[in-house]
CSV table of C-alpha atoms in Angstrom, one decimal:
chain,number,residue,atom,x,y,z
N,1,MET,CA,-4.6,0.0,-0.4
N,2,ARG,CA,-4.0,-2.4,2.6
N,3,LEU,CA,-7.0,-2.6,4.8
N,4,LEU,CA,-6.7,-2.7,8.6
N,5,GLU,CA,-8.1,-5.8,10.2
N,6,HIS,CA,-11.5,-4.4,11.2
N,7,GLN,CA,-12.0,-3.1,7.6
N,8,SER,CA,-10.9,-6.5,6.1
N,9,LYS,CA,-13.3,-8.4,8.3
N,10,ALA,CA,-16.2,-6.0,7.6
N,11,HIS,CA,-15.5,-6.5,3.9
N,12,LEU,CA,-15.5,-10.2,4.4
N,13,ALA,CA,-18.6,-10.2,6.5
N,14,ARG,CA,-20.5,-8.2,3.8
N,15,ALA,CA,-19.6,-11.0,1.3
N,16,GLY,CA,-20.9,-13.7,3.7
N,17,VAL,CA,-17.7,-14.9,5.3
N,18,ARG,CA,-18.1,-15.7,9.0
N,19,VAL,CA,-15.7,-13.6,11.3
N,20,PRO,CA,-15.5,-13.2,15.1
N,21,ARG,CA,-17.2,-10.3,16.6
N,22,GLY,CA,-14.9,-7.3,17.3
N,23,VAL,CA,-14.9,-3.6,18.3
N,24,VAL,CA,-12.4,-0.8,17.5
N,25,ALA,CA,-11.1,1.0,20.6
N,26,ASP,CA,-9.1,4.2,20.7
N,27,THR,CA,-8.5,4.3,24.4
N,28,PRO,CA,-7.8,1.7,27.2
N,29,GLU,CA,-11.2,2.5,28.7
N,30,GLN,CA,-12.9,1.7,25.3
N,31,ALA,CA,-11.0,-1.5,25.1
N,32,ARG,CA,-12.2,-2.6,28.6
N,33,SER,CA,-15.8,-1.7,27.7
N,34,ALA,CA,-15.5,-3.7,24.5
N,35,GLY,CA,-14.2,-6.7,26.5
N,36,VAL,CA,-17.3,-6.5,28.8
N,37,ALA,CA,-19.7,-6.2,25.8
N,38,LEU,CA,-18.2,-9.1,23.9
N,39,GLY,CA,-18.2,-11.3,27.1
N,40,GLY,CA,-15.7,-14.0,28.0
N,41,GLU,CA,-12.1,-13.5,26.9
N,42,VAL,CA,-10.8,-11.4,24.0
N,43,PHE,CA,-7.8,-10.7,21.9
N,44,VAL,CA,-6.5,-7.2,21.6
N,45,LYS,CA,-4.8,-6.5,18.2
N,46,ALA,CA,-2.8,-3.4,17.1
N,47,LEU,CA,-4.5,-1.9,14.0
N,48,VAL,CA,-1.5,-1.3,11.8
N,49,PRO,CA,-1.0,-2.3,8.1
N,50,ALA,CA,1.5,-5.1,8.7
N,51,ASN,CA,1.6,-8.9,8.8
N,52,ARG,CA,3.1,-11.0,11.6
N,53,ARG,CA,1.8,-8.8,14.4
N,54,SER,CA,1.4,-11.7,16.7
N,55,LYS,CA,5.2,-12.4,16.4
N,56,ASN,CA,6.0,-8.8,17.1
N,57,ASN,CA,4.1,-8.0,20.2
N,58,GLY,CA,1.1,-6.6,18.3
N,59,VAL,CA,-1.5,-9.2,19.5
N,60,VAL,CA,-2.3,-9.8,23.2
N,61,GLY,CA,-4.7,-12.4,24.5
N,62,PRO,CA,-6.7,-14.1,25.4
N,63,VAL,CA,-7.5,-11.7,28.3
N,64,GLY,CA,-10.5,-10.5,30.2
N,65,PRO,CA,-11.8,-6.9,30.3
N,66,GLN,CA,-9.1,-5.6,32.6
N,67,GLY,CA,-6.5,-7.4,30.6
N,68,ALA,CA,-7.9,-5.7,27.5
N,69,TRP,CA,-7.4,-2.3,29.3
N,70,GLN,CA,-3.8,-3.2,30.0
N,71,ALA,CA,-3.1,-4.5,26.5
N,72,ALA,CA,-4.6,-1.3,24.9
N,73,HIS,CA,-2.6,0.8,27.3
N,74,GLU,CA,0.6,-0.9,26.1
N,75,LEU,CA,-0.2,-1.0,22.4
N,76,LEU,CA,-1.7,2.5,21.9
N,77,ASP,CA,1.0,5.1,20.7
N,78,SER,CA,3.6,2.3,20.4
N,79,ARG,CA,5.2,1.3,17.1
N,80,ILE,CA,4.5,-2.1,15.7
N,81,LEU,CA,6.7,-3.2,12.8
N,82,GLY,CA,7.5,0.5,12.1
N,83,HIS,CA,3.9,1.7,12.2
N,84,PRO,CA,2.3,3.9,14.9
N,85,CYS,CA,-0.6,2.2,16.7
N,86,ARG,CA,-3.5,4.6,17.0
N,87,SER,CA,-6.3,2.1,17.6
N,88,VAL,CA,-6.7,-1.5,18.6
N,89,TYR,CA,-9.2,-4.2,17.7
N,90,VAL,CA,-10.8,-6.0,20.5
N,91,GLU,CA,-12.1,-9.3,19.2
N,92,GLU,CA,-13.8,-12.2,20.9
N,93,ALA,CA,-11.7,-15.3,21.5
N,94,VAL,CA,-13.2,-18.4,19.8
N,95,ALA,CA,-12.5,-22.0,20.7
N,96,VAL,CA,-10.3,-23.2,17.8
N,97,THR,CA,-9.8,-26.9,17.1
N,98,GLY,CA,-7.9,-26.7,13.8
N,99,GLU,CA,-6.3,-24.1,11.5
N,100,LEU,CA,-6.4,-23.9,7.7
N,101,TYR,CA,-5.1,-21.3,5.2
N,102,ALA,CA,-6.8,-19.9,2.1
N,103,ALA,CA,-5.8,-16.9,-0.1
N,104,PHE,CA,-7.1,-15.4,-3.3
N,105,SER,CA,-4.6,-13.4,-5.4
N,106,TRP,CA,-3.6,-12.3,-8.9
N,107,SER,CA,-0.8,-14.3,-10.5
N,108,PRO,CA,0.8,-13.5,-13.9
N,109,ARG,CA,-1.7,-15.9,-15.5
N,110,GLY,CA,-4.7,-14.5,-13.8
N,111,PRO,CA,-6.7,-15.0,-10.6
N,112,GLN,CA,-5.9,-18.0,-8.4
N,113,VAL,CA,-6.8,-19.4,-5.0
N,114,THR,CA,-4.3,-21.1,-2.7
N,115,ALA,CA,-5.1,-23.5,0.2
N,116,SER,CA,-3.2,-25.3,2.9
N,117,ILE,CA,-4.0,-27.6,5.8
N,118,ALA,CA,-1.3,-25.7,7.8
N,119,GLY,CA,-2.7,-22.3,8.8
N,120,GLY,CA,-1.6,-20.0,11.5
N,121,VAL,CA,1.3,-17.6,12.2
N,122,ASP,CA,3.9,-20.1,10.9
N,123,ILE,CA,2.4,-20.6,7.5
N,124,GLU,CA,5.6,-19.1,5.8
N,125,ASP,CA,7.8,-21.7,7.6
N,126,SER,CA,5.4,-24.6,7.1
N,127,GLY,CA,6.6,-27.6,5.0
N,128,ASP,CA,3.1,-28.5,4.1
N,129,ALA,CA,2.3,-28.1,0.4
N,130,LEU,CA,0.3,-25.1,-0.8
N,131,ILE,CA,-2.4,-26.2,-3.3
N,132,HIS,CA,-3.1,-23.7,-6.1
N,133,LEU,CA,-6.1,-23.5,-8.3
N,134,ARG,CA,-6.4,-21.1,-11.3
N,135,LEU,CA,-9.7,-19.3,-11.5
N,136,GLU,CA,-11.2,-18.9,-15.0
N,137,GLY,CA,-12.0,-15.3,-16.0
N,138,SER,CA,-13.2,-12.7,-13.5
N,139,ALA,CA,-15.8,-14.7,-11.7
N,140,PRO,CA,-16.0,-16.2,-8.2
N,141,ILE,CA,-15.2,-19.8,-7.6
N,142,THR,CA,-18.0,-22.3,-7.9
N,143,ARG,CA,-18.9,-24.7,-5.1
N,144,ALA,CA,-17.5,-27.6,-7.3
N,145,GLY,CA,-14.3,-25.7,-7.6
N,146,ALA,CA,-14.0,-25.0,-3.9
N,147,ASN,CA,-14.8,-28.6,-3.1
N,148,HIS,CA,-12.1,-29.8,-5.6
N,149,LEU,CA,-9.5,-27.4,-4.0
N,150,TRP,CA,-10.1,-28.6,-0.5
N,151,GLN,CA,-10.2,-32.3,-1.6
N,152,ARG,CA,-6.6,-31.8,-2.9
N,153,ALA,CA,-5.6,-30.1,0.3
N,154,LEU,CA,-7.3,-32.5,2.8
N,155,GLY,CA,-6.6,-35.8,1.0
N,156,ASP,CA,-8.8,-38.5,2.3
N,157,THR,CA,-10.6,-36.3,4.9
N,158,PRO,CA,-14.1,-35.4,3.7
N,159,VAL,CA,-14.6,-31.7,2.8
N,160,PRO,CA,-17.0,-30.0,5.3
N,161,PRO,CA,-19.8,-28.2,3.4
N,162,ASP,CA,-19.3,-25.1,5.7
N,163,LEU,CA,-15.7,-24.8,4.4
N,164,VAL,CA,-17.0,-24.9,0.8
N,165,ASP,CA,-19.6,-22.2,1.6
N,166,LEU,CA,-17.0,-20.0,3.3
N,167,THR,CA,-14.5,-20.3,0.4
N,168,VAL,CA,-17.2,-19.4,-2.2
N,169,ALA,CA,-18.1,-16.3,-0.1
N,170,ALA,CA,-14.4,-15.3,0.2
N,171,ALA,CA,-14.1,-15.4,-3.6
N,172,GLY,CA,-17.0,-13.0,-3.7
N,173,ALA,CA,-15.0,-10.6,-1.5
N,174,PHE,CA,-11.9,-11.0,-3.7
N,175,PHE,CA,-13.7,-10.2,-6.9
N,176,ASP,CA,-15.2,-7.1,-5.3
N,177,ASP,CA,-12.1,-5.0,-6.2
N,178,ALA,CA,-9.5,-6.8,-4.1
N,179,LEU,CA,-6.0,-7.6,-5.1
N,180,VAL,CA,-5.4,-10.0,-2.3
N,181,VAL,CA,-7.7,-11.8,0.2
N,182,GLU,CA,-6.0,-13.9,2.8
N,183,LEU,CA,-7.7,-16.0,5.5
N,184,ASN,CA,-5.2,-17.0,8.0
N,185,PRO,CA,-5.9,-18.8,10.2
N,186,LEU,CA,-9.2,-20.1,8.8
N,187,ALA,CA,-10.3,-21.6,12.1
N,188,LEU,CA,-12.3,-24.8,12.6
N,189,LEU,CA,-14.6,-24.4,15.6
N,190,ALA,CA,-15.8,-27.1,18.0
N,191,ASP,CA,-19.2,-27.2,16.3
N,192,GLY,CA,-17.7,-28.1,12.9
N,193,THR,CA,-18.1,-24.6,11.4
N,194,PHE,CA,-15.3,-22.3,10.1
N,195,THR,CA,-14.6,-18.7,10.8
N,196,ALA,CA,-11.9,-16.3,9.5
N,197,VAL,CA,-9.9,-15.5,12.7
N,198,GLY,CA,-7.3,-13.7,10.6
N,199,GLY,CA,-8.3,-11.6,7.6
N,200,LEU,CA,-6.0,-9.6,5.3
N,201,ILE,CA,-7.2,-7.7,2.3
N,202,GLU,CA,-5.4,-5.4,-0.1
N,203,MET,CA,-7.8,-3.4,-2.3
N,204,ASP,CA,-7.3,-2.0,-5.8
N,205,GLY,CA,-6.6,1.7,-5.0
N,206,ASN,CA,-8.1,2.7,-8.4
N,207,ALA,CA,-11.5,1.2,-7.4
N,208,LEU,CA,-11.9,2.9,-4.0
N,209,PHE,CA,-14.5,5.3,-5.4
N,210,ARG,CA,-16.8,2.3,-5.4
N,211,HIS,CA,-16.2,1.7,-1.7
N,212,PRO,CA,-17.1,4.8,0.3
N,213,GLU,CA,-17.6,2.5,3.3
N,214,LEU,CA,-13.8,2.0,3.6
N,215,ARG,CA,-13.3,5.7,4.5
N,216,TRP,CA,-9.8,5.8,3.0
N,217,ARG,CA,-6.9,7.0,5.2
N,218,PRO,CA,-3.2,7.1,4.3
N,219,TYR,CA,-2.1,4.3,6.7
N,220,GLY,CA,1.6,3.6,6.9
N,221,LEU,CA,2.8,6.6,4.8
N,222,THR,CA,5.4,9.2,5.6
N,223,GLU,CA,4.1,12.7,6.1
N,224,ARG,CA,5.0,13.8,2.5
N,225,GLU,CA,3.5,10.6,1.0
N,226,ALA,CA,0.3,11.2,2.9
N,227,VAL,CA,0.0,14.8,1.7
N,228,VAL,CA,0.4,13.8,-1.9
N,229,ALA,CA,-2.0,10.8,-1.5
N,230,ARG,CA,-4.7,13.1,0.0
N,231,ALA,CA,-4.2,15.7,-2.7
N,232,ASP,CA,-4.5,13.0,-5.4
N,233,ARG,CA,-7.9,11.9,-4.0
N,234,ARG,CA,-9.1,15.4,-3.2
N,235,LEU,CA,-8.2,17.3,-6.3
N,236,PRO,CA,-9.6,16.7,-9.8
N,237,GLY,CA,-7.4,15.8,-12.8
N,238,ALA,CA,-4.7,13.3,-13.6
N,239,SER,CA,-3.1,11.4,-10.8
N,240,VAL,CA,0.1,12.2,-8.9
N,241,ARG,CA,2.1,9.7,-6.8
N,242,TYR,CA,5.1,10.0,-4.5
N,243,VAL,CA,7.0,7.2,-2.9
N,244,GLU,CA,9.7,8.2,-0.4
N,245,LEU,CA,13.1,6.5,-0.2
N,246,ASP,CA,16.1,7.1,2.0
N,247,GLY,CA,18.5,8.5,-0.6
N,248,GLU,CA,19.6,12.0,-1.6
N,249,THR,CA,18.6,12.4,-5.2
N,250,GLY,CA,15.1,13.8,-5.8
N,251,LEU,CA,13.2,12.5,-8.9
N,252,LEU,CA,10.5,14.5,-10.6
N,253,VAL,CA,9.8,12.1,-13.4
N,254,GLY,CA,6.8,10.6,-15.2
N,255,GLY,CA,5.7,7.1,-14.4
N,256,GLY,CA,6.1,3.9,-16.3
N,257,GLY,CA,9.2,2.3,-17.7
N,258,ALA,CA,11.0,5.6,-18.4
N,259,GLY,CA,10.9,6.7,-14.8
N,260,LEU,CA,11.9,3.3,-13.5
N,261,TYR,CA,14.7,3.1,-16.1
N,262,GLN,CA,16.2,6.4,-14.8
N,263,HIS,CA,15.8,5.2,-11.2
N,264,ASP,CA,17.9,2.1,-12.1
N,265,LEU,CA,20.5,4.1,-13.9
N,266,LEU,CA,21.0,6.2,-10.8
N,267,VAL,CA,21.4,3.2,-8.6
N,268,GLU,CA,23.9,1.7,-11.1
N,269,ALA,CA,25.9,4.9,-10.9
N,270,GLY,CA,26.0,4.6,-7.1
N,271,VAL,CA,23.5,7.4,-6.5
N,272,ARG,CA,20.6,6.8,-4.1
N,273,PRO,CA,17.2,8.1,-5.1
N,274,ALA,CA,15.3,10.0,-2.4
N,275,ASN,CA,11.9,9.2,-4.0
N,276,HIS,CA,10.0,8.0,-6.9
N,277,SER,CA,7.3,10.0,-8.6
N,278,ASP,CA,4.5,9.6,-11.1
N,279,LEU,CA,2.1,12.0,-12.7
N,280,GLY,CA,-0.4,11.6,-15.4
N,281,ALA,CA,-0.9,13.6,-18.6
N,282,GLY,CA,-2.9,16.8,-18.1
N,283,VAL,CA,-2.0,17.1,-14.4
N,284,SER,CA,-3.3,20.3,-12.7
N,285,ALA,CA,-1.0,23.0,-11.4
N,286,GLU,CA,-2.3,22.5,-7.9
N,287,LYS,CA,-1.5,18.8,-7.9
N,288,LEU,CA,1.9,19.5,-9.4
N,289,ASP,CA,2.7,22.0,-6.6
N,290,VAL,CA,1.9,19.4,-4.0
N,291,LEU,CA,4.1,16.8,-5.7
N,292,ILE,CA,7.0,19.3,-6.1
N,293,GLU,CA,6.8,20.4,-2.5
N,294,ALA,CA,7.0,16.7,-1.4
N,295,VAL,CA,10.1,16.1,-3.6
N,296,LEU,CA,11.8,19.3,-2.4
N,297,GLY,CA,10.8,18.7,1.2
N,298,HIS,CA,12.9,15.5,1.6
N,299,PRO,CA,15.3,16.2,4.4
N,300,ASN,CA,18.3,14.5,2.6
N,301,LEU,CA,17.8,16.2,-0.7
N,302,SER,CA,21.1,17.2,-2.3
N,303,ARG,CA,20.4,17.0,-6.1
N,304,LEU,CA,17.3,16.9,-8.4
N,305,LEU,CA,16.6,15.2,-11.7
N,306,VAL,CA,13.6,16.5,-13.7
N,307,SER,CA,13.0,14.3,-16.8
N,308,PHE,CA,10.0,13.4,-19.0
N,309,ASN,CA,9.5,11.8,-22.4
N,310,ILE,CA,7.5,13.3,-25.2
N,311,LEU,CA,5.2,10.3,-25.2
N,312,GLN,CA,4.2,11.2,-21.6
N,313,LEU,CA,2.6,14.4,-22.9
N,314,ALA,CA,4.1,16.4,-20.2
N,315,PRO,CA,3.3,20.1,-20.3
N,316,CYS,CA,6.9,21.2,-20.1
N,317,ASP,CA,6.3,24.9,-19.4
N,318,LEU,CA,3.9,24.1,-16.6
N,319,ILE,CA,6.4,21.7,-15.0
N,320,VAL,CA,9.2,24.3,-15.2
N,321,GLU,CA,7.0,27.1,-14.0
N,322,ARG,CA,5.8,25.3,-10.9
N,323,LEU,CA,9.2,23.8,-10.3
N,324,LEU,CA,10.9,27.2,-10.2
N,325,ALA,CA,8.1,28.6,-8.0
N,326,GLY,CA,8.5,25.7,-5.6
N,327,MET,CA,12.3,26.0,-5.4
N,328,ASP,CA,11.9,29.7,-4.6
N,329,ARG,CA,9.3,29.0,-2.0
N,330,MET,CA,11.3,26.3,-0.3
N,331,GLY,CA,14.7,28.0,-0.3
N,332,TYR,CA,16.4,26.3,-3.3
N,333,GLY,CA,16.3,29.3,-5.7
N,334,ASP,CA,19.9,30.2,-5.0
N,335,GLY,CA,21.3,27.2,-6.8
N,336,ARG,CA,22.4,25.4,-3.6
N,337,ILE,CA,21.7,22.0,-5.2
N,338,PRO,CA,22.4,20.9,-8.8
N,339,VAL,CA,19.3,20.4,-10.9
N,340,VAL,CA,19.2,18.7,-14.3
N,341,VAL,CA,16.2,19.1,-16.5
N,342,ARG,CA,15.4,17.0,-19.5
N,343,LEU,CA,12.0,17.8,-21.0
N,344,GLU,CA,10.7,16.7,-24.3
N,345,GLY,CA,7.0,17.4,-25.0
N,346,LEU,CA,4.4,20.2,-25.1
N,347,ASN,CA,5.6,23.8,-25.0
N,348,ALA,CA,9.3,22.7,-24.6
N,349,ASP,CA,10.6,26.0,-26.1
N,350,ARG,CA,8.7,28.1,-23.6
N,351,ALA,CA,9.9,25.9,-20.7
N,352,ARG,CA,13.5,26.4,-21.8
N,353,ARG,CA,13.1,30.2,-21.8
N,354,LEU,CA,11.6,30.1,-18.3
N,355,ALA,CA,14.6,28.2,-17.0
N,356,ALA,CA,17.2,30.3,-18.7
N,357,GLY,CA,19.7,31.9,-16.3
N,358,ARG,CA,18.6,30.0,-13.2
N,359,ALA,CA,21.5,29.3,-10.8
N,360,GLY,CA,22.4,25.6,-10.4
N,361,LEU,CA,20.0,24.5,-13.2
N,362,ARG,CA,21.3,22.6,-16.2
N,363,TYR,CA,18.7,22.3,-19.0
N,364,LEU,CA,19.8,19.6,-21.5
N,365,PRO,CA,19.5,20.3,-25.2
N,366,PRO,CA,16.8,18.8,-27.4
N,367,GLY,CA,17.4,15.1,-28.2
N,368,ALA,CA,19.3,14.3,-25.0
N,369,SER,CA,18.6,10.8,-23.8
N,370,LEU,CA,17.5,9.5,-20.5
N,371,GLY,CA,20.9,8.1,-19.9
N,372,GLU,CA,22.6,11.5,-20.7
N,373,ALA,CA,20.3,13.2,-18.1
N,374,VAL,CA,21.4,10.7,-15.4
N,375,ASP,CA,25.1,11.0,-16.5
N,376,THR,CA,25.0,14.8,-16.4
N,377,LEU,CA,23.4,14.8,-12.9
N,378,VAL,CA,26.0,12.4,-11.6
N,379,ARG,CA,28.9,14.2,-13.2
N,380,ILE,CA,28.0,17.8,-11.9
N,381,SER,CA,27.2,16.4,-8.5
N,382,ARG,CA,30.7,15.1,-8.1
C-alpha cells in the first residue's frame, strides 16, 4: 500500500523523523486557512500516490495564503500522473541549504539502506554514486552503522550528529511494517539540522491490521479493483485480489506461479489479458461473487479462462456455481463469449455436472494441462 504524503510524514514523525508542518485541505478555502495558520510561505502538493509530482505540475510554491487558494483551486479535481486529485497537502516552506537522499528497502539479499549526497527531484538522473549498506536481520540500523553510511557518502566532510539521529529514526519507521521508506530530499536547514521535506512510504498490505491510524483507502485503483480490495478487507476468509489490465481475455485463476504462467502463455499467443486474479484456499462465496463480477465487468471482455491447479485446493463446485450465477446475472448466460474451464481439485465431478450443457462453455477433461487450457481458449476464440 502506497501512503499519501501526509500519511508518510505522520508515520515518519511517529518514529522520530523531523518533518515540516503540514495540513490536508479538501477545498481552496481550507488551503488558504492552512496557509494562514502555518505562517509565511507554503507549498501546495497534490495528494496522489505517484512520484515526480513536482515535474508534472503536482507541486506549487512557495506561495502565500492567497496563492495556496489558487493552487488548490487548480489542483483539486485535476488528474496528476493519471490519478484524480481529491485533496492537497499545504506544507510550510523551509529554508533549505542542501539536499541529501536516503532510502530503506528490501533487496533480494535482505534489508538495505541507500544514501546519496545528491538529493532532490533529479536523483534518478544524478551521476553521483549511490551508497548501499546491507542491514543485518530485521533490526533498525545502529548509530555506528548510520555514521559509517554517511561517512562513505560525504567523504571528508564530517557527519552531522543530527543526520545520524534522523537516519536511525527513519530505520525505525522502515522496520515498522514498511516495504520502502524514501526521504527525498533530506533537507539540510540553515541551523545545521535535517528534515524530511519529501517522504515516500510503501507499507506491507498484509500488516495493515496493525496500523488502524492509516485509515486504508483504495488510492489509485480502478472502480473494479477498489470494489474487490474493499471486499477483501471487509469480508472474512481467504483473500481475493484483482488487477485490471487493458486486454480482452478475462482470467479467473489462482495466484502464484500457475496463474502467472497462464498469463504469460496468453501473451505469447498474442492474446491480451484483461486482468489478473488471485484467490486463496477456502475463499467464501461472497468474496468469490465480488471477484467474478469484477472479471465479468471489464468493458473489453471477449473471452474467459477459468483455471486452477489441484494443489491450490480450489473448491471446484463452488467456483463453477458462482461463475454460472455471475454470468447469468451480468448477461453472459447466452454463450456470447467463449469460456474455457480447467478445474482440478475438490468436488471436481460435481462442478463438471453443474457446467454441463452451458452455451459457450468448454469444460476440459481431467488431466488437461495449463498449456492445453490456454491453447483451447485461443483456438475457439479464433
